[in-house]
Amino acid sequence: MNDHYLKKIDRVTAILTQLQSKPTVRAQDLAAKFDVSIRTIYRDVKTLENAGIPIIGEAGNGYSLMDGYKLPPIMFTKEEILSFITAEKLMQKFSHQSLGNHYQMAMEKVRSVLRHSDKNLILNIEKQIDVYNYYVQSDDSIKNVIPTILESIAEKTQLIIEYRTVDSRVTNRTIEAVGIFFEFNYWYIMAFCTMRKDFRQFRVDRILQIFKTQNHFSQEYGQINDYRKKTNENAIKVRLLVDKKIINHLTYSKKYYGLTEEVDKGDHVELTFETDCIDEGFPRWLITFADFAEVLEPEYLKTKLRDLVMTISKKME
């Protein structure tokens, strides 16, 4: 079976899903969705009719399924349906673009098997839910980059990536992906780098090219969080004494900067970190609440903080 017929089968199946998920579907909308001519859609609808699918309507007026025709139903509670709608809103704002289209297609399949009353529930409630994202989403030059990574993990095959580092150098790496994670508005790969002979994390939006090879690896890497911890083995220990008045404002950022322990000290909280960004990131973060904090260790951080404050003061003169 050649690619033409495989694509036709996929498209015809998707058209059936569209017919099941909406009251009426226009041929021009289907043509735009699947990037084919309207005449091709007419032929696809005829294929469904020849297969015994009871389609009502004519070219130019829109198509619908005969009332009562359903595939074997999947029953969801109203609470489950509302959770789907909420999850869909979250995916629209926070999912990686290479996953968004696949999720949308999956949701259309879910909608297609809902009862008529449940479809009305979605229509009535979906515009009453929104998610406000204050972060600029990153643009990736590669289509389906995360599905490619996930396929390599499932198949245990090496990836070759062209990667732009934080200082804008471009390097080629062969990696064995362990997993992916989302943190502070970016997607990352955790992987074993064959060049460094160690585990590294790579930000997905900095991948310029990615190729899935036929080279299999047999190493069992375990869970992704185990290797995220290993990347901090050479980190520097930092201890801060922070006023309780502002501790709630650091809920998420303190974890990002490597929080390992939090001890109540009356009016203050002692925070212990393991960080590998002691020269730049950590002192710049600390300066945002430095008037409510005391550096207990290391002395080096105090020096970096003083230098940063002096630099800022000179610019304000």
Short mmCIF file of C-alpha atoms in Angstrom, two decimals:
data_model
loop_
_atom_site.label_atom_id
_atom_site.label_comp_id
_atom_site.label_asym_id
_atom_site.label_seq_id
_atom_site.Cartn_x
_atom_site.Cartn_y
_atom_site.Cartn_z
CA MET A 1 0.00 0.00 0.00
CA ASN A 2 1.60 3.30 -1.10
CA ASP A 3 1.75 6.57 0.80
CA HIS A 4 -1.13 8.05 -1.21
CA TYR A 5 -3.59 5.44 0.04
CA LEU A 6 -2.24 5.57 3.59
CA LYS A 7 -2.78 9.34 3.65
CA LYS A 8 -6.27 8.90 2.19
CA ILE A 9 -7.19 6.35 4.88
CA ASP A 10 -5.90 8.67 7.64
CA ARG A 11 -7.78 11.62 6.16
CA VAL A 12 -11.06 9.73 5.67
CA THR A 13 -10.87 8.44 9.26
CA ALA A 14 -10.22 11.99 10.50
CA ILE A 15 -13.20 13.29 8.47
CA LEU A 16 -15.42 10.71 10.17
CA THR A 17 -14.16 11.96 13.54
CA GLN A 18 -15.00 15.54 12.50
CA LEU A 19 -18.50 14.48 11.50
CA GLN A 20 -19.00 12.81 14.86
CA SER A 21 -17.71 15.75 16.88
CA LYS A 22 -19.73 18.55 15.20
CA PRO A 23 -23.38 19.01 14.14
CA THR A 24 -22.43 20.11 10.62
CA VAL A 25 -19.13 20.16 8.76
CA ARG A 26 -18.51 22.15 5.58
CA ALA A 27 -16.39 20.76 2.76
CA GLN A 28 -14.35 23.97 2.49
CA ASP A 29 -13.49 23.80 6.20
CA LEU A 30 -12.35 20.18 5.83
CA ALA A 31 -10.29 21.09 2.77
CA ALA A 32 -8.53 23.86 4.69
CA LYS A 33 -7.95 21.62 7.71
CA PHE A 34 -6.35 18.79 5.73
CA ASP A 35 -4.71 21.03 3.08
CA VAL A 36 -6.41 19.35 0.10
CA SER A 37 -8.84 20.50 -2.58
CA ILE A 38 -12.59 20.61 -2.03
CA ARG A 39 -12.97 18.05 -4.82
CA THR A 40 -10.78 15.66 -2.80
CA ILE A 41 -13.09 16.12 0.19
CA TYR A 42 -16.10 15.32 -2.01
CA ARG A 43 -14.41 12.06 -3.03
CA ASP A 44 -13.53 11.24 0.60
CA VAL A 45 -17.15 11.77 1.70
CA LYS A 46 -18.28 9.51 -1.15
CA THR A 47 -15.83 6.86 0.14
CA LEU A 48 -17.48 7.04 3.58
CA GLU A 49 -20.93 6.75 2.04
CA ASN A 50 -19.86 3.71 0.02
CA ALA A 51 -18.60 2.16 3.28
CA GLY A 52 -22.10 2.43 4.75
CA ILE A 53 -21.70 5.60 6.84
CA PRO A 54 -25.09 7.44 6.82
CA ILE A 55 -24.08 10.98 5.82
CA ILE A 56 -26.74 13.64 5.30
CA GLY A 57 -26.17 16.74 3.18
CA GLU A 58 -24.78 17.85 -0.12
CA ALA A 59 -21.69 19.55 -1.48
CA GLY A 60 -21.87 23.25 -0.63
CA ASN A 61 -24.39 22.86 2.20
CA GLY A 62 -22.36 20.94 4.75
CA TYR A 63 -22.43 17.37 5.94
CA SER A 64 -23.68 15.67 9.09
CA LEU A 65 -24.22 12.15 10.33
CA MET A 66 -27.69 10.65 10.47
CA ASP A 67 -29.14 11.25 13.92
CA GLY A 68 -28.50 8.29 16.20
CA TYR A 69 -25.48 6.95 14.32
CA LYS A 70 -22.59 6.42 16.71
CA LEU A 71 -19.50 4.36 17.15
CA PRO A 72 -19.56 2.27 20.37
CA PRO A 73 -19.84 5.01 23.04
CA ILE A 74 -17.35 5.90 25.70
CA MET A 75 -19.17 7.19 28.75
CA PHE A 76 -17.74 10.10 30.73
CA THR A 77 -19.13 11.82 33.80
CA LYS A 78 -19.77 15.57 33.69
CA GLU A 79 -16.88 16.06 36.11
CA GLU A 80 -14.55 14.20 33.73
CA ILE A 81 -15.76 16.26 30.76
CA LEU A 82 -15.18 19.51 32.66
CA SER A 83 -11.67 18.32 33.55
CA PHE A 84 -11.01 17.68 29.83
CA ILE A 85 -12.06 21.23 28.96
CA THR A 86 -9.83 22.70 31.68
CA ALA A 87 -6.90 20.53 30.61
CA GLU A 88 -7.42 21.62 27.00
CA LYS A 89 -7.17 25.28 28.04
CA LEU A 90 -3.95 24.57 29.93
CA MET A 91 -2.51 22.69 26.96
CA GLN A 92 -3.31 25.57 24.63
CA LYS A 93 -1.24 27.97 26.75
CA PHE A 94 1.50 25.82 28.26
CA SER A 95 2.05 22.82 25.99
CA HIS A 96 4.98 22.67 23.61
CA GLN A 97 3.90 23.55 20.08
CA SER A 98 5.02 20.16 18.76
CA LEU A 99 2.51 18.51 21.13
CA GLY A 100 -0.36 20.96 20.75
CA ASN A 101 -1.70 19.72 17.41
CA HIS A 102 -1.57 16.09 18.53
CA TYR A 103 -3.46 16.95 21.71
CA GLN A 104 -6.07 18.85 19.72
CA MET A 105 -6.64 15.83 17.46
CA ALA A 106 -6.95 13.58 20.52
CA MET A 107 -9.54 15.93 22.06
CA GLU A 108 -11.55 15.90 18.81
CA LYS A 109 -11.71 12.11 19.06
CA VAL A 110 -12.92 12.41 22.66
CA ARG A 111 -15.57 14.95 21.65
CA SER A 112 -16.72 12.73 18.81
CA VAL A 113 -17.95 10.01 21.20
CA LEU A 114 -19.73 12.29 23.66
CA ARG A 115 -23.49 12.35 24.02
CA HIS A 116 -25.35 15.29 22.50
CA SER A 117 -26.08 16.76 25.95
CA ASP A 118 -22.39 16.57 26.87
CA LYS A 119 -21.41 18.38 23.66
CA ASN A 120 -23.82 21.16 24.63
CA LEU A 121 -22.16 21.27 28.06
CA ILE A 122 -18.81 21.89 26.36
CA LEU A 123 -20.25 24.62 24.13
CA ASN A 124 -21.76 26.38 27.15
CA ILE A 125 -18.71 26.24 29.41
CA GLU A 126 -15.54 26.28 27.30
CA LYS A 127 -15.66 30.07 26.73
CA GLN A 128 -16.02 30.62 30.46
CA ILE A 129 -12.56 29.17 31.20
CA ASP A 130 -9.29 30.89 30.36
CA VAL A 131 -5.66 30.62 31.38
CA TYR A 132 -3.48 33.72 31.38
CA ASN A 133 0.13 33.06 30.54
CA TYR A 134 2.51 35.92 31.36
CA TYR A 135 5.53 34.24 29.81
CA VAL A 136 6.56 34.53 26.20
CA GLN A 137 6.44 31.10 24.60
CA SER A 138 9.60 30.03 22.82
CA ASP A 139 9.59 29.41 19.09
CA ASP A 140 11.17 26.24 17.78
CA SER A 141 12.46 25.80 14.25
CA ILE A 142 11.74 22.05 14.27
CA LYS A 143 8.33 20.47 13.81
CA ASN A 144 7.47 17.53 16.08
CA VAL A 145 10.70 17.87 18.08
CA ILE A 146 9.26 16.48 21.34
CA PRO A 147 7.48 13.54 19.67
CA THR A 148 10.82 12.71 18.01
CA ILE A 149 12.55 12.75 21.41
CA LEU A 150 9.84 10.59 22.98
CA GLU A 151 10.03 8.10 20.12
CA SER A 152 13.78 7.78 20.63
CA ILE A 153 13.23 7.10 24.35
CA ALA A 154 10.60 4.45 23.61
CA GLU A 155 12.75 2.81 20.92
CA LYS A 156 16.04 3.34 22.82
CA THR A 157 17.78 4.88 19.81
CA GLN A 158 20.41 7.63 19.85
CA LEU A 159 19.69 11.17 18.71
CA ILE A 160 22.04 13.54 16.91
CA ILE A 161 21.33 17.19 17.69
CA GLU A 162 22.76 20.49 16.52
CA TYR A 163 22.60 22.64 19.64
CA ARG A 164 23.09 26.34 20.36
CA THR A 165 24.67 26.86 23.79
CA VAL A 166 23.88 29.71 26.17
CA ASP A 167 26.89 31.65 24.79
CA SER A 168 25.63 31.13 21.19
CA ARG A 169 28.17 28.48 20.20
CA VAL A 170 26.79 25.76 17.91
CA THR A 171 27.82 22.22 18.74
CA ASN A 172 26.86 18.75 17.50
CA ARG A 173 26.05 16.08 20.08
CA THR A 174 25.05 12.43 20.03
CA ILE A 175 22.76 11.80 22.98
CA GLU A 176 20.77 9.01 24.59
CA ALA A 177 17.61 10.64 25.92
CA VAL A 178 16.42 9.68 29.39
CA GLY A 179 13.33 11.91 29.51
CA ILE A 180 11.92 15.41 29.12
CA PHE A 181 10.75 17.94 31.69
CA PHE A 182 9.17 21.38 31.79
CA GLU A 183 10.57 24.03 34.13
CA PHE A 184 10.20 27.81 34.24
CA ASN A 185 8.50 28.01 30.85
CA TYR A 186 11.03 25.87 28.98
CA TRP A 187 11.15 22.23 27.91
CA TYR A 188 14.39 20.32 28.53
CA ILE A 189 15.84 16.94 27.56
CA MET A 190 17.76 14.98 30.16
CA ALA A 191 20.20 12.78 28.28
CA PHE A 192 23.51 10.95 28.37
CA CYS A 193 25.94 12.87 26.15
CA THR A 194 28.35 10.51 24.39
CA MET A 195 30.87 13.34 23.88
CA ARG A 196 30.97 14.40 27.56
CA LYS A 197 30.48 10.82 28.83
CA ASP A 198 28.05 12.23 31.38
CA PHE A 199 24.46 13.33 31.81
CA ARG A 200 23.45 16.74 30.54
CA GLN A 201 20.24 18.69 30.11
CA PHE A 202 19.49 20.49 26.84
CA ARG A 203 16.89 23.20 26.36
CA VAL A 204 14.58 22.13 23.56
CA ASP A 205 14.21 25.59 21.97
CA ARG A 206 18.00 25.72 21.47
CA ILE A 207 17.99 22.59 19.31
CA LEU A 208 18.59 23.70 15.71
CA GLN A 209 18.38 20.24 14.12
CA ILE A 210 17.53 16.77 15.40
CA PHE A 211 17.94 13.35 13.80
CA LYS A 212 16.80 10.00 15.10
CA THR A 213 19.46 7.39 14.29
CA GLN A 214 19.25 3.61 13.94
CA ASN A 215 21.87 3.20 16.69
CA HIS A 216 20.29 1.43 19.65
CA PHE A 217 21.54 1.70 23.23
CA SER A 218 21.04 -0.99 25.84
CA GLN A 219 21.69 1.01 29.00
CA GLU A 220 18.74 1.16 31.41
CA TYR A 221 18.75 4.73 32.71
CA GLY A 222 15.88 4.62 35.19
CA GLN A 223 13.80 7.64 36.13
CA ILE A 224 14.52 11.17 34.94
CA ASN A 225 14.57 12.71 38.44
CA ASP A 226 17.44 10.43 39.47
CA TYR A 227 19.65 11.98 36.81
CA ARG A 228 18.54 15.54 37.46
CA LYS A 229 19.88 15.09 41.00
CA LYS A 230 23.16 13.73 39.66
CA THR A 231 23.79 16.89 37.65
CA ASN A 232 24.03 18.83 40.94
CA GLU A 233 26.80 16.71 42.50
CA ASN A 234 29.40 19.44 41.92
CA ALA A 235 27.17 22.29 43.03
CA ILE A 236 28.17 24.79 45.74
CA LYS A 237 26.34 24.82 49.06
CA VAL A 238 24.64 28.11 50.00
CA ARG A 239 22.88 28.94 53.29
CA LEU A 240 20.61 31.95 53.71
CA LEU A 241 18.67 33.31 56.68
CA VAL A 242 15.50 34.84 55.24
CA ASP A 243 12.83 36.96 56.94
CA LYS A 244 9.54 35.05 57.14
CA LYS A 245 7.66 38.11 55.84
CA ILE A 246 8.81 37.42 52.27
CA ILE A 247 9.28 33.64 52.27
CA ASN A 248 5.94 33.02 50.53
CA HIS A 249 7.12 35.14 47.58
CA LEU A 250 9.97 32.68 46.98
CA THR A 251 7.85 29.54 46.79
CA TYR A 252 8.75 28.59 43.22
CA SER A 253 12.01 30.43 42.62
CA LYS A 254 13.79 28.89 45.62
CA LYS A 255 13.22 25.42 44.16
CA TYR A 256 14.59 26.55 40.82
CA TYR A 257 17.82 27.71 42.48
CA GLY A 258 18.42 24.35 44.14
CA LEU A 259 16.69 24.40 47.53
CA THR A 260 17.59 21.26 49.52
CA GLU A 261 16.51 22.16 53.07
CA GLU A 262 14.22 24.63 54.85
CA VAL A 263 14.40 25.08 58.65
CA ASP A 264 12.14 27.27 60.79
CA LYS A 265 14.15 29.74 62.91
CA GLY A 266 11.41 31.74 64.62
CA ASP A 267 11.00 35.00 62.71
CA HIS A 268 13.31 33.68 59.99
CA VAL A 269 13.74 30.61 57.82
CA GLU A 270 17.13 29.07 57.09
CA LEU A 271 17.34 27.97 53.47
CA THR A 272 20.03 25.64 52.16
CA PHE A 273 20.78 25.42 48.44
CA GLU A 274 23.04 23.48 46.12
CA THR A 275 23.62 25.67 43.09
CA ASP A 276 25.91 25.70 40.07
CA CYS A 277 25.14 29.35 39.19
CA ILE A 278 26.95 31.00 42.10
CA ASP A 279 28.71 33.50 39.80
CA GLU A 280 25.74 34.98 37.97
CA GLY A 281 22.23 33.60 38.37
CA PHE A 282 22.11 33.07 42.13
CA PRO A 283 23.46 36.48 43.25
CA ARG A 284 21.21 38.28 40.75
CA TRP A 285 18.21 36.42 42.14
CA LEU A 286 19.32 37.06 45.74
CA ILE A 287 19.64 40.80 45.20
CA THR A 288 15.87 41.02 44.58
CA PHE A 289 15.25 40.29 48.29
CA ALA A 290 18.71 40.92 49.79
CA ASP A 291 17.35 43.48 52.29
CA PHE A 292 15.39 40.63 53.91
CA ALA A 293 18.17 38.04 53.84
CA GLU A 294 21.56 37.27 55.38
CA VAL A 295 24.19 35.13 53.67
CA LEU A 296 25.47 32.52 56.15
CA GLU A 297 27.77 30.80 53.66
CA PRO A 298 29.81 30.88 51.51
CA GLU A 299 31.82 34.07 51.97
CA TYR A 300 32.38 34.11 48.22
CA LEU A 301 28.67 34.84 47.66
CA LYS A 302 28.87 37.90 49.90
CA THR A 303 31.72 39.21 47.76
CA LYS A 304 29.79 38.60 44.54
CA LEU A 305 26.74 40.35 46.02
CA ARG A 306 28.79 43.39 47.11
CA ASP A 307 30.38 43.66 43.67
CA LEU A 308 26.98 43.51 42.02
CA VAL A 309 25.55 46.20 44.30
CA MET A 310 28.56 48.48 43.58
CA THR A 311 28.12 48.01 39.84
CA ILE A 312 24.45 48.92 40.08
CA SER A 313 25.21 51.93 42.29
CA LYS A 314 27.71 53.32 39.77
CA LYS A 315 25.14 53.06 36.98
CA MET A 316 22.67 55.02 39.12
CA GLU A 317 25.07 57.95 39.73
#
